[in-house]
XYZ file of C-alpha atoms in Angstrom:
580
model
C 22.867 41.642 6.663
C 19.402 40.024 6.629
C 19.145 37.681 9.580
C 15.730 36.280 8.611
C 17.093 32.926 7.479
C 14.495 30.273 8.435
C 15.940 27.605 6.127
C 19.444 27.876 7.564
C 18.288 28.032 11.177
C 15.922 25.084 10.663
C 18.710 22.968 9.159
C 21.185 23.976 11.865
C 18.807 23.258 14.715
C 17.528 20.013 13.190
C 20.944 18.512 12.459
C 22.555 19.670 15.712
C 19.808 18.406 17.996
C 19.388 15.208 15.929
C 23.089 14.505 16.467
C 22.872 15.185 20.196
C 19.681 13.243 20.877
C 20.630 10.484 18.419
C 23.971 9.934 20.165
C 22.239 9.851 23.545
C 19.694 7.323 22.261
C 22.426 5.019 20.933
C 24.316 5.206 24.247
C 21.095 4.169 25.992
C 20.857 1.152 23.644
C 17.938 2.677 21.749
C 17.596 3.285 17.985
C 19.045 6.598 16.793
C 15.737 7.494 15.154
C 14.172 7.846 18.622
C 16.652 10.650 19.216
C 15.741 12.254 15.881
C 12.062 12.225 16.857
C 12.859 13.832 20.227
C 14.916 16.492 18.426
C 11.832 17.342 16.380
C 9.693 17.597 19.515
C 12.305 19.911 21.064
C 12.199 22.407 18.167
C 8.477 22.016 17.513
C 5.746 24.544 18.343
C 4.450 22.570 21.338
C 7.581 22.875 23.485
C 9.225 26.056 24.874
C 12.287 27.619 23.282
C 13.319 27.868 19.644
C 10.634 26.889 17.102
C 11.828 25.806 13.653
C 9.878 26.355 10.448
C 7.655 23.256 10.230
C 6.764 23.918 6.605
C 10.393 24.014 5.519
C 11.224 20.940 7.590
C 8.394 19.018 5.942
C 9.580 19.961 2.441
C 13.147 18.961 3.277
C 11.839 15.665 4.637
C 10.058 15.048 1.323
C 13.457 15.249 -0.390
C 14.671 12.528 1.954
C 11.704 10.335 1.038
C 12.419 10.858 -2.672
C 16.112 10.001 -2.366
C 15.445 6.990 -0.175
C 12.871 5.527 -2.549
C 15.179 6.295 -5.467
C 17.925 4.285 -3.760
C 15.548 1.370 -3.210
C 14.563 1.472 -6.869
C 18.240 1.198 -7.827
C 18.332 -2.169 -6.029
C 14.841 -3.352 -6.972
C 14.243 -4.540 -10.525
C 10.998 -4.933 -12.407
C 11.500 -8.697 -12.115
C 11.766 -8.377 -8.314
C 8.490 -6.463 -8.231
C 6.690 -8.930 -10.476
C 8.060 -11.877 -8.508
C 6.145 -10.835 -5.379
C 2.979 -9.470 -7.028
C 0.865 -12.524 -6.122
C 1.307 -11.863 -2.423
C 1.995 -8.101 -2.371
C -1.100 -6.975 -4.278
C -3.859 -8.971 -2.536
C -2.020 -8.878 0.788
C -1.662 -5.080 0.832
C -5.255 -4.473 -0.290
C -6.707 -6.854 2.303
C -4.477 -5.505 5.063
C -5.564 -1.939 4.256
C -9.197 -3.078 4.400
C -8.739 -4.741 7.807
C -6.864 -1.789 9.340
C -9.418 0.666 7.935
C -12.291 -1.372 9.388
C -10.601 -1.341 12.804
C -10.136 2.412 12.569
C -13.779 2.928 11.579
C -14.943 0.799 14.524
C -12.776 2.807 16.930
C -13.908 6.167 15.511
C -17.560 5.103 15.665
C -17.113 4.289 19.334
C -15.897 7.849 19.837
C -19.003 9.224 18.128
C -17.417 10.218 14.814
C -19.318 9.859 11.535
C -18.498 7.363 8.784
C -16.425 9.777 6.680
C -14.186 10.654 9.623
C -13.854 6.974 10.520
C -12.843 6.006 6.978
C -10.147 8.684 6.759
C -8.916 7.833 10.252
C -8.790 4.101 9.448
C -7.006 4.650 6.127
C -4.448 6.849 7.909
C -3.649 3.961 10.245
C -3.400 1.400 7.431
C -0.361 2.574 5.458
C 3.232 2.109 6.632
C 6.022 4.675 6.424
C 8.392 4.378 3.474
C 11.342 5.793 5.403
C 10.912 3.678 8.533
C 10.422 0.439 6.614
C 13.439 0.912 4.367
C 15.729 2.065 7.163
C 14.743 -0.980 9.223
C 15.373 -3.402 6.356
C 18.682 -1.771 5.397
C 19.940 -1.772 8.992
C 19.366 -5.529 9.207
C 20.634 -6.468 5.741
C 17.163 -7.630 4.670
C 16.514 -5.250 1.795
C 17.866 -7.660 -0.844
C 16.356 -10.758 0.774
C 13.078 -12.296 -0.368
C 11.384 -11.151 2.829
C 12.615 -7.636 2.131
C 11.338 -7.747 -1.447
C 7.913 -8.866 -0.278
C 7.778 -6.018 2.260
C 8.911 -3.432 -0.324
C 6.459 -4.761 -2.922
C 3.703 -4.578 -0.297
C 4.723 -0.967 0.414
C 4.596 -0.045 -3.294
C 1.030 -1.377 -3.527
C 0.073 0.576 -0.387
C 1.513 3.734 -1.942
C -0.486 3.190 -5.137
C -3.688 2.732 -3.137
C -2.985 5.895 -1.113
C -2.342 7.880 -4.299
C -5.828 6.925 -5.503
C -7.341 7.743 -2.090
C -5.743 11.213 -2.037
C -6.963 11.919 -5.569
C -10.504 10.741 -4.798
C -10.900 12.275 -1.329
C -11.883 15.801 -2.459
C -14.493 14.333 -4.825
C -15.805 12.070 -2.057
C -15.996 15.087 0.248
C -18.085 16.961 -2.298
C -20.313 13.907 -2.782
C -20.937 13.601 0.959
C -21.588 17.324 1.260
C -23.999 17.228 -1.685
C -25.983 14.233 -0.484
C -25.699 14.700 3.261
C -28.386 17.378 3.567
C -32.118 17.044 3.051
C -32.035 19.262 -0.003
C -29.926 16.897 -2.102
C -31.844 15.540 -5.075
C -31.515 12.243 -6.868
C -30.248 14.003 -9.931
C -27.581 15.810 -7.939
C -26.543 12.540 -6.312
C -26.329 10.871 -9.712
C -24.132 13.673 -11.057
C -21.895 13.437 -7.978
C -21.510 9.690 -8.411
C -20.678 10.212 -12.071
C -18.061 12.802 -11.142
C -16.561 10.381 -8.615
C -16.279 7.623 -11.219
C -14.752 10.068 -13.686
C -12.178 11.137 -11.089
C -11.326 7.512 -10.328
C -10.956 6.677 -14.024
C -8.754 9.726 -14.581
C -6.517 8.846 -11.610
C -6.077 5.245 -12.757
C -5.317 6.404 -16.294
C -2.667 8.860 -15.082
C -0.939 6.257 -12.916
C -0.994 3.739 -15.787
C 0.403 6.358 -18.189
C 3.224 7.235 -15.800
C 4.228 3.609 -15.215
C 3.957 2.814 -18.931
C 6.052 5.865 -19.841
C 8.763 4.961 -17.339
C 8.926 1.346 -18.511
C 8.745 2.076 -22.231
C 10.737 5.320 -22.544
C 12.503 5.951 -19.250
C 13.958 2.440 -19.175
C 15.899 3.256 -22.346
C 16.469 6.994 -21.986
C 17.642 7.338 -18.374
C 20.420 4.690 -18.442
C 21.638 6.267 -21.699
C 21.687 9.706 -20.062
C 23.649 8.370 -17.094
C 26.147 6.737 -19.471
C 26.649 9.994 -21.407
C 27.308 11.965 -18.218
C 29.671 9.274 -16.941
C 31.719 9.617 -20.151
C 32.625 13.177 -19.172
C 34.741 11.761 -16.350
C 33.350 14.325 -13.938
C 32.229 12.836 -10.643
C 30.520 16.113 -9.797
C 28.357 16.009 -12.940
C 27.594 12.323 -12.393
C 26.373 13.014 -8.848
C 24.354 15.974 -10.122
C 22.749 13.791 -12.810
C 21.724 11.182 -10.228
C 20.168 13.746 -7.877
C 18.455 15.587 -10.739
C 16.964 12.327 -12.044
C 15.670 11.317 -8.609
C 14.122 14.633 -7.621
C 13.168 15.807 -11.113
C 11.237 12.675 -12.020
C 9.587 12.560 -8.580
C 8.346 16.144 -8.892
C 7.349 15.670 -12.535
C 5.391 12.545 -11.659
C 3.525 14.415 -8.925
C 2.773 17.481 -11.048
C 1.860 15.760 -14.322
C 0.414 12.421 -13.243
C -0.738 12.935 -9.654
C 1.650 10.230 -8.444
C 3.341 10.631 -5.054
C 6.927 11.880 -4.830
C 7.975 8.580 -3.281
C 6.464 6.446 -6.031
C 7.891 8.655 -8.788
C 11.388 8.457 -7.305
C 11.074 4.686 -6.848
C 10.323 4.126 -10.530
C 13.137 6.514 -11.488
C 15.584 4.366 -9.551
C 14.106 1.160 -10.917
C 14.623 2.188 -14.554
C 18.115 3.541 -13.824
C 18.965 0.107 -12.462
C 19.278 -0.968 -16.099
C 22.431 1.155 -16.304
C 25.865 -0.330 -15.699
C 26.497 2.629 -13.380
C 23.582 1.887 -11.059
C 25.838 0.800 -8.183
C 27.862 4.005 -8.445
C 24.634 6.006 -8.594
C 23.472 4.382 -5.353
C 26.772 5.185 -3.629
C 26.804 8.805 -4.812
C 23.302 9.493 -3.509
C 23.830 7.716 -0.159
C 25.140 10.679 1.914
C 22.257 12.925 0.858
C 19.754 10.106 1.459
C 20.973 9.645 5.024
C 21.032 13.376 5.810
C 17.544 14.101 4.507
C 16.119 10.920 6.048
C 17.136 12.380 9.426
C 15.114 15.482 8.563
C 12.083 13.291 7.963
C 12.108 12.017 11.539
C 12.766 15.510 12.888
C 9.806 16.885 10.911
C 7.554 14.151 12.323
C 8.612 15.071 15.856
C 7.827 18.746 15.203
C 4.197 17.910 14.475
C 3.715 16.062 17.749
C 2.028 17.629 20.777
C 3.265 15.676 23.842
C 0.226 16.779 25.880
C -1.944 14.235 24.057
C -0.101 11.429 25.888
C -1.290 12.885 29.197
C -4.714 14.156 28.176
C -5.820 11.173 26.020
C -3.716 8.157 27.035
C -6.433 5.564 26.389
C -7.183 6.898 22.910
C -3.481 6.902 22.034
C -3.120 3.357 23.374
C -6.057 2.219 21.218
C -4.526 3.794 18.100
C -1.133 2.211 18.772
C -2.838 -1.158 19.318
C -4.440 -0.968 15.868
C -1.129 -0.013 14.229
C 1.178 -2.430 16.015
C -1.160 -5.308 16.868
C -4.264 -5.255 14.681
C -2.565 -4.306 11.425
C 0.481 -6.494 12.081
C -1.604 -9.517 13.013
C -3.708 -9.089 9.874
C -0.554 -8.885 7.725
C 0.970 -11.958 9.396
C -2.172 -14.043 8.908
C -2.454 -12.970 5.273
C 1.163 -13.983 4.577
C 0.559 -17.360 6.217
C -2.655 -17.749 4.181
C -0.549 -17.431 1.046
C 1.489 -20.424 2.276
C 4.636 -18.486 3.151
C 6.640 -19.623 6.209
C 6.324 -18.243 9.720
C 9.557 -16.247 9.543
C 8.338 -14.360 6.468
C 5.033 -13.519 8.149
C 6.813 -12.163 11.241
C 9.179 -9.970 9.205
C 6.419 -8.556 7.009
C 4.173 -7.863 10.013
C 7.000 -6.076 11.866
C 7.806 -4.067 8.729
C 4.253 -2.718 8.550
C 3.765 -2.071 12.282
C 4.137 1.710 11.988
C 2.701 4.643 10.046
C 4.267 7.722 8.519
C 4.220 10.261 5.741
C 1.093 9.169 3.835
C -0.802 9.017 7.124
C 0.048 12.657 7.876
C -0.917 13.802 4.385
C -4.213 11.922 4.437
C -5.134 13.072 7.947
C -4.261 16.666 7.082
C -6.384 16.572 3.930
C -9.278 15.080 5.871
C -9.134 17.924 8.396
C -8.807 20.562 5.641
C -11.901 19.190 3.882
C -13.850 19.168 7.141
C -14.317 15.399 7.008
C -12.305 14.545 10.146
C -11.910 16.464 13.431
C -8.555 17.944 14.429
C -8.436 15.382 17.256
C -8.104 12.678 14.594
C -4.929 14.193 13.160
C -3.474 14.588 16.642
C -4.103 10.912 17.413
C -2.634 9.839 14.056
C 0.537 11.811 14.850
C 0.718 10.295 18.331
C 0.302 6.803 16.891
C 3.041 7.498 14.348
C 5.516 8.737 16.950
C 4.973 5.801 19.298
C 4.924 3.145 16.557
C 8.064 4.509 14.860
C 9.903 4.570 18.184
C 8.857 1.006 19.074
C 9.232 -0.533 15.607
C 12.933 -1.475 16.027
C 11.992 -3.443 19.145
C 9.598 -5.563 17.069
C 12.361 -6.400 14.614
C 14.678 -7.339 17.467
C 11.995 -9.655 18.858
C 11.379 -11.555 15.590
C 14.001 -14.263 15.955
C 13.480 -14.945 19.706
C 9.716 -15.012 19.130
C 10.030 -17.417 16.190
C 12.202 -19.814 18.213
C 9.913 -19.586 21.240
C 6.816 -20.291 19.130
C 8.367 -23.253 17.324
C 9.685 -24.786 20.536
C 6.306 -24.658 22.277
C 3.675 -24.861 19.566
C 3.092 -27.727 17.097
C 0.985 -25.314 15.047
C 3.901 -22.884 14.807
C 6.157 -25.717 13.627
C 3.648 -26.615 10.926
C 3.358 -22.973 9.898
C 7.136 -22.631 9.814
C 7.370 -25.550 7.420
C 4.680 -24.094 5.131
C 3.606 -27.633 4.292
C 1.882 -27.830 0.910
C 2.458 -29.149 -2.587
C 5.445 -26.840 -3.088
C 6.838 -27.555 0.381
C 8.119 -31.008 -0.587
C 9.646 -32.623 -3.619
C 7.258 -34.513 -5.929
C 7.156 -38.309 -5.674
C 8.492 -38.482 -9.230
C 11.758 -36.747 -8.289
C 14.795 -38.636 -9.607
C 17.134 -40.396 -7.181
C 20.087 -38.178 -8.123
C 18.326 -35.237 -6.385
C 17.780 -37.227 -3.183
C 21.303 -38.416 -2.360
C 24.727 -36.853 -2.867
C 23.124 -33.688 -4.213
C 23.857 -30.028 -3.530
C 21.242 -28.115 -1.518
C 21.200 -24.532 -2.767
C 19.508 -22.077 -0.387
C 18.380 -18.942 -2.228
C 17.611 -18.209 -5.887
C 18.847 -14.625 -6.027
C 21.531 -13.202 -8.286
C 24.276 -15.246 -6.607
C 22.209 -18.425 -6.359
C 21.276 -18.339 -10.046
C 24.910 -18.070 -11.105
C 25.898 -20.993 -8.914
C 23.035 -23.019 -10.386
C 24.193 -22.211 -13.928
C 27.645 -23.573 -13.109
C 26.157 -26.733 -11.575
C 23.957 -27.236 -14.648
C 26.959 -26.827 -16.938
C 28.810 -29.642 -15.184
C 25.775 -31.881 -14.686
C 25.796 -31.660 -10.873
C 22.331 -32.294 -9.388
C 20.960 -29.781 -6.898
C 17.807 -28.932 -4.986
C 16.807 -25.286 -4.524
C 15.269 -24.058 -1.253
C 13.522 -20.724 -1.855
C 10.928 -18.657 0.048
C 9.273 -17.200 -3.018
C 6.557 -19.616 -4.068
C 6.229 -18.047 -7.521
C 9.921 -18.703 -8.167
C 9.554 -22.303 -7.002
C 6.631 -22.813 -9.376
C 8.721 -21.391 -12.214
C 11.721 -23.576 -11.348
C 9.592 -26.712 -11.304
C 8.052 -25.742 -14.626
C 11.631 -25.589 -15.974
C 12.285 -29.108 -14.707
C 14.389 -28.165 -11.672
C 14.079 -29.706 -8.204
C 12.886 -26.988 -5.832
C 11.228 -26.685 -2.420
C 9.254 -23.694 -1.123
C 10.328 -22.774 2.380
C 12.716 -20.911 4.613
C 16.321 -22.085 4.381
C 16.629 -21.678 8.136
C 13.721 -24.032 8.780
C 14.448 -27.686 9.529
C 11.402 -28.974 7.615
C 12.405 -27.192 4.402
C 15.893 -28.679 4.614
C 14.471 -32.117 5.382
C 12.264 -31.890 2.294
C 15.398 -31.037 0.289
C 16.933 -34.277 1.692
C 19.747 -32.468 3.496
C 20.478 -35.606 5.565
C 21.877 -37.341 2.452
C 23.282 -34.283 0.677
C 26.942 -33.814 -0.137
C 27.048 -30.029 -0.010
C 25.028 -27.124 1.365
C 25.410 -23.772 -0.419
C 23.822 -20.799 1.398
C 23.490 -17.944 -1.095
C 21.055 -15.642 0.731
C 22.144 -12.248 2.098
C 20.121 -12.561 5.315
C 22.574 -13.496 8.097
C 19.795 -14.617 10.458
C 18.817 -17.255 7.914
C 22.456 -18.326 7.610
C 22.755 -19.032 11.330
C 19.455 -20.883 11.433
C 20.237 -22.901 8.300
C 23.636 -23.949 9.645
C 22.165 -25.088 12.942
C 19.478 -27.190 11.276
C 21.770 -28.687 8.620
C 24.501 -29.691 11.044
C 22.022 -31.456 13.304
C 20.645 -33.444 10.366
C 23.977 -34.112 8.637
C 27.051 -33.516 10.873
C 29.507 -34.414 8.076
C 27.929 -32.018 5.591
C 30.244 -29.687 3.684
C 29.044 -26.078 3.714
C 29.681 -22.989 1.590
C 28.280 -19.736 3.041
C 27.840 -16.285 1.532
C 28.251 -13.414 4.022
C 28.789 -9.663 3.878
C 29.882 -8.979 7.450
C 33.358 -9.793 8.762
C 31.970 -9.829 12.310
C 29.400 -12.422 11.269
C 32.125 -14.450 9.553
C 34.184 -14.534 12.754
C 31.166 -15.673 14.757
C 30.427 -18.514 12.332
C 34.005 -19.531 11.541
C 34.081 -22.374 14.070
C 30.645 -23.657 13.002
C 31.270 -23.951 9.268
C 32.631 -27.251 7.974
C 33.654 -25.755 4.667
C 34.260 -22.184 3.545
C 32.846 -18.719 4.169
C 32.764 -16.291 1.243
C 32.828 -12.587 2.082
C 31.450 -10.496 -0.782
C 34.063 -7.725 -0.973
C 36.932 -9.967 0.116
C 36.149 -12.524 -2.597
C 35.924 -9.806 -5.238
C 39.272 -8.373 -4.172
C 40.865 -11.853 -4.133
C 39.673 -12.597 -7.648
C 40.856 -9.241 -8.996
C 44.281 -9.631 -7.356
C 44.645 -13.052 -8.943
C 43.785 -11.691 -12.388
C 46.246 -8.788 -12.004
C 49.034 -11.193 -11.076
C 48.169 -13.467 -13.999
C 48.448 -10.547 -16.438
C 52.029 -10.064 -15.242
C 52.784 -13.766 -15.684
C 52.997 -14.504 -11.967
C 51.194 -17.863 -12.078
C 52.414 -19.171 -8.721
C 51.508 -15.942 -6.997
C 48.090 -16.072 -8.705
C 47.393 -19.491 -7.218
C 48.556 -18.218 -3.824
C 46.224 -15.210 -4.062
C 43.270 -17.414 -4.894
C 43.939 -19.589 -1.852
C 44.402 -16.790 0.713
């Protein structure tokens, strides 16, 4: 029997040590991903003992990135992406520019040339897909407006990095051709022309891929999923989902030069049009989780722990750019777009790490001779440290927000996001100012509640973070306020003190707690209806809610039980089921 089985041994070692170190990390009150990173260090080439195949581990990790982005696409519609474009596009581009400039300044101080500084700075500017999505999912923020802004920001970053990776070889040739004394004007002109041609080709390919997915894939893929579902075979359905995610991701990379992650994201986004999208997400979940673990293990394998001892100041400077410089730039940009303080803190924490694109870019820079090997080592060190510390930033968001608002008048003004959309117009009718319903959140649930209120002529005021949605609502003649539902000023502007009912329809439980606290201080007799997904959260809030808590799965089950009983003519039992 052939015992040269690197794939099997790599998987066995990675999963076994990830389980051991992950369990230890959780017992020490640390994120499990810290354990996964340590497992990678343990089986990497820079520590004694067994050394796994780094190439195989990296390829397996790419599968995890594909499946994870595919799952996000299944929950992220085209409308969601377009709704945050006004902040995601300029915000991501400006944040990349700021982080790159900081990286260039740091590299120049170390004596590196401009090309090395640019690649180093760009490597520090782009966040990790896996880390961001795992952080948002773990905190129930992925479907919230803050989560959509962060994901939209990430998609723009990925698009920019795709262009950078396509252009980098051409830029390297340009610098090599014009860097010496023998380079002529004509040669420089030809090189510049080649660079522009490469840029135009890359943009055209990305546009063709997106156009093809929206025009053809949006119709073809849901139809394919429906046809497979009609076979009744769960095995074939799962196979179809995985084949669509990985096949489209690889095809996008090979044919259009788009990253695996971006290709898989658009595959999931077009499959969201299918009625089986929820089942598709559930079927791919186990594989997504397993291969996401391999991503963190593969990152740990690339890390040489000696750099922490030999170059501590350089590592500290890199981590400062990633977790302070880049995050501060992102937070200020979000505030500049008139979003509330809580949104700026969540987006900045989401981006305070680097990952897969950083490794690819740094590796390409070294291969092209544009950046020294020390640059890649520092990028890896910055990634390890920032990924390990990122959960701590998320945990600090709410205490930091409260501390800032309690002590700083400026923070209170920023939290209220005071502007034309932050308060109701003077021409607002009286029916929206007294005895109205205050509806927090204009997501899928909030829109349905609003439709019912409109049908029965019940006035309501919407409180929504997304400024573009607020502008659209006002254009449709609805009363709406831009702000965070957990912020007292936003609720005051919605006239919560004279409202009859508060309906909280956002999935973010942190916002629910904050909104309840503010509303009850302003209107102690206020009736409240709250949407939650966690039974633990419901128990914690049960004594604070003067009204009713709706648990997503429990409410669905209650409604289905009532309908079943009605079909059997059990009317009394139906009413009892609806009231339990």
